CSV table of C-alpha atoms and ligand atoms in Angstrom, one decimal:
chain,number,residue,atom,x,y,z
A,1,UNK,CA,-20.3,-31.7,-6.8
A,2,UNK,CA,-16.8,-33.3,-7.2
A,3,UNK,CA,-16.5,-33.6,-2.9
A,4,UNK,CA,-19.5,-35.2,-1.2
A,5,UNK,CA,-21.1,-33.0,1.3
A,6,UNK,CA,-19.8,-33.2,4.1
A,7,UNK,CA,-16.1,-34.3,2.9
A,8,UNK,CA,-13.4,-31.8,3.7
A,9,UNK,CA,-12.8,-29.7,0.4
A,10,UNK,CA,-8.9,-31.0,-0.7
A,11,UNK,CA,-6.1,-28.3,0.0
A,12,UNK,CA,-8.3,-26.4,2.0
A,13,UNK,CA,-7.2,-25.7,5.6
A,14,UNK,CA,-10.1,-24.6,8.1
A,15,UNK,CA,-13.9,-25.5,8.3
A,16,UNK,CA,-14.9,-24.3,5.2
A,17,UNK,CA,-17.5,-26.9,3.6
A,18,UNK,CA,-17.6,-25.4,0.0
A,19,UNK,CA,-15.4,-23.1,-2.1
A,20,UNK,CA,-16.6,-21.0,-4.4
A,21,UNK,CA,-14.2,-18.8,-6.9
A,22,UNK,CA,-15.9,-16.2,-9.5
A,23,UNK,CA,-13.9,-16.1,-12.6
A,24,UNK,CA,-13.6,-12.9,-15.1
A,25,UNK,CA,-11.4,-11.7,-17.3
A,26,UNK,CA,-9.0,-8.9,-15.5
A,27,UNK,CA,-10.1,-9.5,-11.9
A,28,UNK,CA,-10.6,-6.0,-10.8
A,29,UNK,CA,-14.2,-5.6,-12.0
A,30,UNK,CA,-17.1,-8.2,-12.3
A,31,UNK,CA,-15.5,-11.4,-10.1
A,32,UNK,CA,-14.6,-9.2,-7.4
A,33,UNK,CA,-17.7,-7.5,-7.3
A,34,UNK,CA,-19.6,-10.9,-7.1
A,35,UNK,CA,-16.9,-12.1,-4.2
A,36,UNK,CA,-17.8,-8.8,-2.4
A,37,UNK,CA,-21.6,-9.7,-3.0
A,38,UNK,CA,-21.8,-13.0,-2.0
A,39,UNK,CA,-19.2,-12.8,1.2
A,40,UNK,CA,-22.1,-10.2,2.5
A,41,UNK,CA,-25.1,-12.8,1.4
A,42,UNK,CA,-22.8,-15.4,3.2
A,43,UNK,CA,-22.1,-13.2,6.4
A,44,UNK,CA,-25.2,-12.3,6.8
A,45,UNK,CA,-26.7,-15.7,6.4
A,46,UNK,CA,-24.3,-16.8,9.1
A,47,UNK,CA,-22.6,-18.8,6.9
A,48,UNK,CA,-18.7,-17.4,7.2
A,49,UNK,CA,-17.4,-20.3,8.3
A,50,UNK,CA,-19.2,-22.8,5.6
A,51,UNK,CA,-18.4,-21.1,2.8
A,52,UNK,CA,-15.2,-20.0,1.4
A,53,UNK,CA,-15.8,-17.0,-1.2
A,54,UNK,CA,-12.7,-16.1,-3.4
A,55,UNK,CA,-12.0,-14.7,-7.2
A,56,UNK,CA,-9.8,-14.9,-9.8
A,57,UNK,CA,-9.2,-13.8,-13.7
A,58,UNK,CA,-8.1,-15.9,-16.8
A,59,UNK,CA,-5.8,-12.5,-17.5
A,60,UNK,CA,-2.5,-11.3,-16.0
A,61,UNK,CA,-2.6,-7.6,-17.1
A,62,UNK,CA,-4.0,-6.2,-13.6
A,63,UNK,CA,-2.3,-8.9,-11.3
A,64,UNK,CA,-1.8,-6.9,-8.1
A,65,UNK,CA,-4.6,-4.8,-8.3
A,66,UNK,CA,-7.0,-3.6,-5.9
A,67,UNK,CA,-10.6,-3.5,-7.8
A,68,UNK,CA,-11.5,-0.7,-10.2
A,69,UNK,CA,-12.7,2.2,-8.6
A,70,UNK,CA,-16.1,1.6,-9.9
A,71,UNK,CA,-16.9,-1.0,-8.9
A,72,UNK,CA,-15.5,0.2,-5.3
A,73,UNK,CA,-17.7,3.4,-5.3
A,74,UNK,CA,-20.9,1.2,-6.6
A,75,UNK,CA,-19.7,-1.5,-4.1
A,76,UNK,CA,-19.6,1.2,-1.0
A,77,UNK,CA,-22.9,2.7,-2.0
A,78,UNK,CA,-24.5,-0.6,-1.8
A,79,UNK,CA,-23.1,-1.5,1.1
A,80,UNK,CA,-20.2,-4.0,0.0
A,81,UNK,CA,-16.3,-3.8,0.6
A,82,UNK,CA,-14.4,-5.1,-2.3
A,83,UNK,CA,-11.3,-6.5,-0.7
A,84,UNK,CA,-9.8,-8.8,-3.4
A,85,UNK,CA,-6.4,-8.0,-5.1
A,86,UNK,CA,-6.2,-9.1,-8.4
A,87,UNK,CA,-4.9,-12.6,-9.4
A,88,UNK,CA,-4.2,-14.8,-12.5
A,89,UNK,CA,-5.8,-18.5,-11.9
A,90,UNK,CA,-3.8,-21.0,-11.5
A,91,UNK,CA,-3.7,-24.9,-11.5
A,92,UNK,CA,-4.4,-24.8,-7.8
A,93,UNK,CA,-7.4,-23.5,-8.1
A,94,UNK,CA,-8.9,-26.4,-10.1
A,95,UNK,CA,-8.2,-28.5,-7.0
A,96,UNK,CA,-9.0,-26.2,-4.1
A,97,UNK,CA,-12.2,-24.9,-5.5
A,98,UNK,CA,-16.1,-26.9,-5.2
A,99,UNK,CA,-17.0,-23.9,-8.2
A,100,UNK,CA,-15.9,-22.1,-10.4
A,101,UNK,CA,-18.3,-19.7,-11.9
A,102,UNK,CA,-17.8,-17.5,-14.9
A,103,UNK,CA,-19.0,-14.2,-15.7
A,104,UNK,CA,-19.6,-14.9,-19.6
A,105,UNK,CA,-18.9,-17.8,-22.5
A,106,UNK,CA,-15.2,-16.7,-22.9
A,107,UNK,CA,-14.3,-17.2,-19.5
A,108,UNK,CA,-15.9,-20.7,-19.7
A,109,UNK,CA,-13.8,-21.3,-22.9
A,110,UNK,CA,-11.1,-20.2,-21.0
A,111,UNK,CA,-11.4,-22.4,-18.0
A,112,UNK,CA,-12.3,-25.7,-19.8
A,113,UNK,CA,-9.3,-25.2,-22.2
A,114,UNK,CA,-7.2,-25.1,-18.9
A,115,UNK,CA,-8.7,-27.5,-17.3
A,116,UNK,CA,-7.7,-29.9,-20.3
A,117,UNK,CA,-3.5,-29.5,-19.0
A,118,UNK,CA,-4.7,-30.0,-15.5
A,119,UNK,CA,-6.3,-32.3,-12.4
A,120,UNK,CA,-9.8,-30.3,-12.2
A,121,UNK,CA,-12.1,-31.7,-9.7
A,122,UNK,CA,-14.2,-28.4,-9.7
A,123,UNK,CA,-17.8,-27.8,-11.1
A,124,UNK,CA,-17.6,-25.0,-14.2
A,125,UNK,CA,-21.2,-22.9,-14.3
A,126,UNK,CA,-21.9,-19.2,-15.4
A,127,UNK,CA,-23.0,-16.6,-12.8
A,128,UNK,CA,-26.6,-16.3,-14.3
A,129,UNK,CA,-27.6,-19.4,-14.4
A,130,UNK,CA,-28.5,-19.3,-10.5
A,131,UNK,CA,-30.6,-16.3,-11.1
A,132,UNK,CA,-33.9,-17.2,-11.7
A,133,UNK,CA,-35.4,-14.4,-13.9
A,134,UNK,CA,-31.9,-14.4,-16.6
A,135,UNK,CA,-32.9,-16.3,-19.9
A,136,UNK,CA,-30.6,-19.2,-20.4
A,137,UNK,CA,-27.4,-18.6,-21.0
A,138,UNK,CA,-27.1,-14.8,-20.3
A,139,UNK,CA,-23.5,-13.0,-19.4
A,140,UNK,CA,-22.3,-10.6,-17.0
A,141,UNK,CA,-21.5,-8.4,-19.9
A,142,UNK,CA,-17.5,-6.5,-19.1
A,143,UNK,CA,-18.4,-2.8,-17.7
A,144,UNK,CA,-14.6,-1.9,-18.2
A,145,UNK,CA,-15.0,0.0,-21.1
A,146,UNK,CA,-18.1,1.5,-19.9
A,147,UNK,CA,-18.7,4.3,-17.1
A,148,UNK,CA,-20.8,4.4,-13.8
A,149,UNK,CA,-24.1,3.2,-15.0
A,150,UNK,CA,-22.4,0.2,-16.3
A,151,UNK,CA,-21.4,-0.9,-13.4
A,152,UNK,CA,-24.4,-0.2,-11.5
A,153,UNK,CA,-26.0,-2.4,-14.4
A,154,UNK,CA,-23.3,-5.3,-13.3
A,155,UNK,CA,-24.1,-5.0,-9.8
A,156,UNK,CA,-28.2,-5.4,-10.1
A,157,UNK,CA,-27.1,-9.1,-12.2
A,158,UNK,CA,-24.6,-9.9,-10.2
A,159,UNK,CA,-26.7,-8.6,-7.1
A,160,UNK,CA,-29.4,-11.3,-8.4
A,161,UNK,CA,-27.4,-14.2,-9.4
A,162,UNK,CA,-25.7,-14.2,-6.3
A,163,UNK,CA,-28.9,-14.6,-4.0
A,164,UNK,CA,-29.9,-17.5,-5.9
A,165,UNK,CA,-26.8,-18.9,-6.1
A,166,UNK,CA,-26.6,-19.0,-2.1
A,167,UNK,CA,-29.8,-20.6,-1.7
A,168,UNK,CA,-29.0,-23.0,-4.5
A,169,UNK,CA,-25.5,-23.6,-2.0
A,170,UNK,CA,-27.9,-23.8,0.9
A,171,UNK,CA,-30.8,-25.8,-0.4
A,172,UNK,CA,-28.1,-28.5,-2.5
A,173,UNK,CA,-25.6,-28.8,1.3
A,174,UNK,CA,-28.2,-28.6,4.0
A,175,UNK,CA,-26.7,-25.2,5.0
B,201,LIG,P1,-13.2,-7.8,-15.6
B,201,LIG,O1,-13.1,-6.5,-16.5
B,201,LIG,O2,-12.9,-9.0,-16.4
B,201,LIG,O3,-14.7,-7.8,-15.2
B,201,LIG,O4,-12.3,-7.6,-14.4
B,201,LIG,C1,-12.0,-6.2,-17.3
B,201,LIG,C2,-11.0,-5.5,-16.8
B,201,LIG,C3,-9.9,-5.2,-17.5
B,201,LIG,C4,-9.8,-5.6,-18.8
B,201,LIG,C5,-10.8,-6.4,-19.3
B,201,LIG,C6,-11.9,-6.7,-18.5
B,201,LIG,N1,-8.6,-5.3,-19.6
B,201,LIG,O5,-8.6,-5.7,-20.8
B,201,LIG,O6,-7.7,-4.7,-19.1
């Protein structure tokens, strides 16, 4: 991690221990889904106040955008509310994130290519990697162009990556 433990995360104000920020393309799909997921797993783990649970996109095409109504009518029958607008990332959020964790290989591209014109101090991993049944390397493919069961398909991997990313969090900070 690039903050020890138990050191206050930089430019972030509160008692959050750890920031996490998913990273997509467009920011109204797959990252907002996975910050609706995990701020639930967080919640209910009692955890709101340790872990700070945000997204962003590499693209500016739906900046000020609630998420797609998909993933919000997948999202409400599962039990999550998908409150992100969409955002384009910024410098700032090298700095103010613990992890950054991208939905496929192009948003990795994306964010070490970025990182290269600025001060990172965040961690770059892909969502599947914390579950423990995806083969290496595997994507949360982009449902956009798809229709309902698409999404549904996004939510069961992001559903899974997201439970053993929080007991990776938990296990790895003693939370
Ligand atoms: P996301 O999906 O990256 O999961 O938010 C997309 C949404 C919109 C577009 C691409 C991907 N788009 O090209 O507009």
């Amino acid at each position: 991690m690039p903050t020890p433990a138990n050191h206050p995360v930089p430019g972030l104000v509160g008692p959050f221990k750890l920031s996490v920020c998913f990273v997509c393309l467009g920011n109204i799909c797959r990252s907002p889904t996975a910050e609706g997921v995990l701020t639930k797993l967080v919640a209910d783990a009692g955890l709101r106040g340790r872990i700070r649970v945000d997204s962003v996109g590499t693209g500016a095409w739906h900046k000020g955008e609630r998420a797609d109504k998909r993933a919000r009518t997948e999202a409400q029958r599962r039990g999550y509310d998908l409150q992100s607008v969409a955002r384009q990332i910024t410098s700032a959020d090298f700095t103010t994130h613990d992890l950054l964790i991208g939905m496929d290989h192009a948003n990795l591209r994306e964010l070490e290519a970025l990182a290269a014109k600025t001060t990172s101090t965040a961690k770059f991993s892909l969502l599947r990697s914390y579950d423990p049944l995806a083969p290496a390397d595997s994507e949360v493919p982009d449902p956009y162009y798809g229709g309902l069961e698409e999404f549904a398909r996004m939510f069961d991997m992001v559903e899974a990556a997201c439970r053993g990313l929080l007991a990776r969090l938990r296990s790895e900070h003693g939370l």
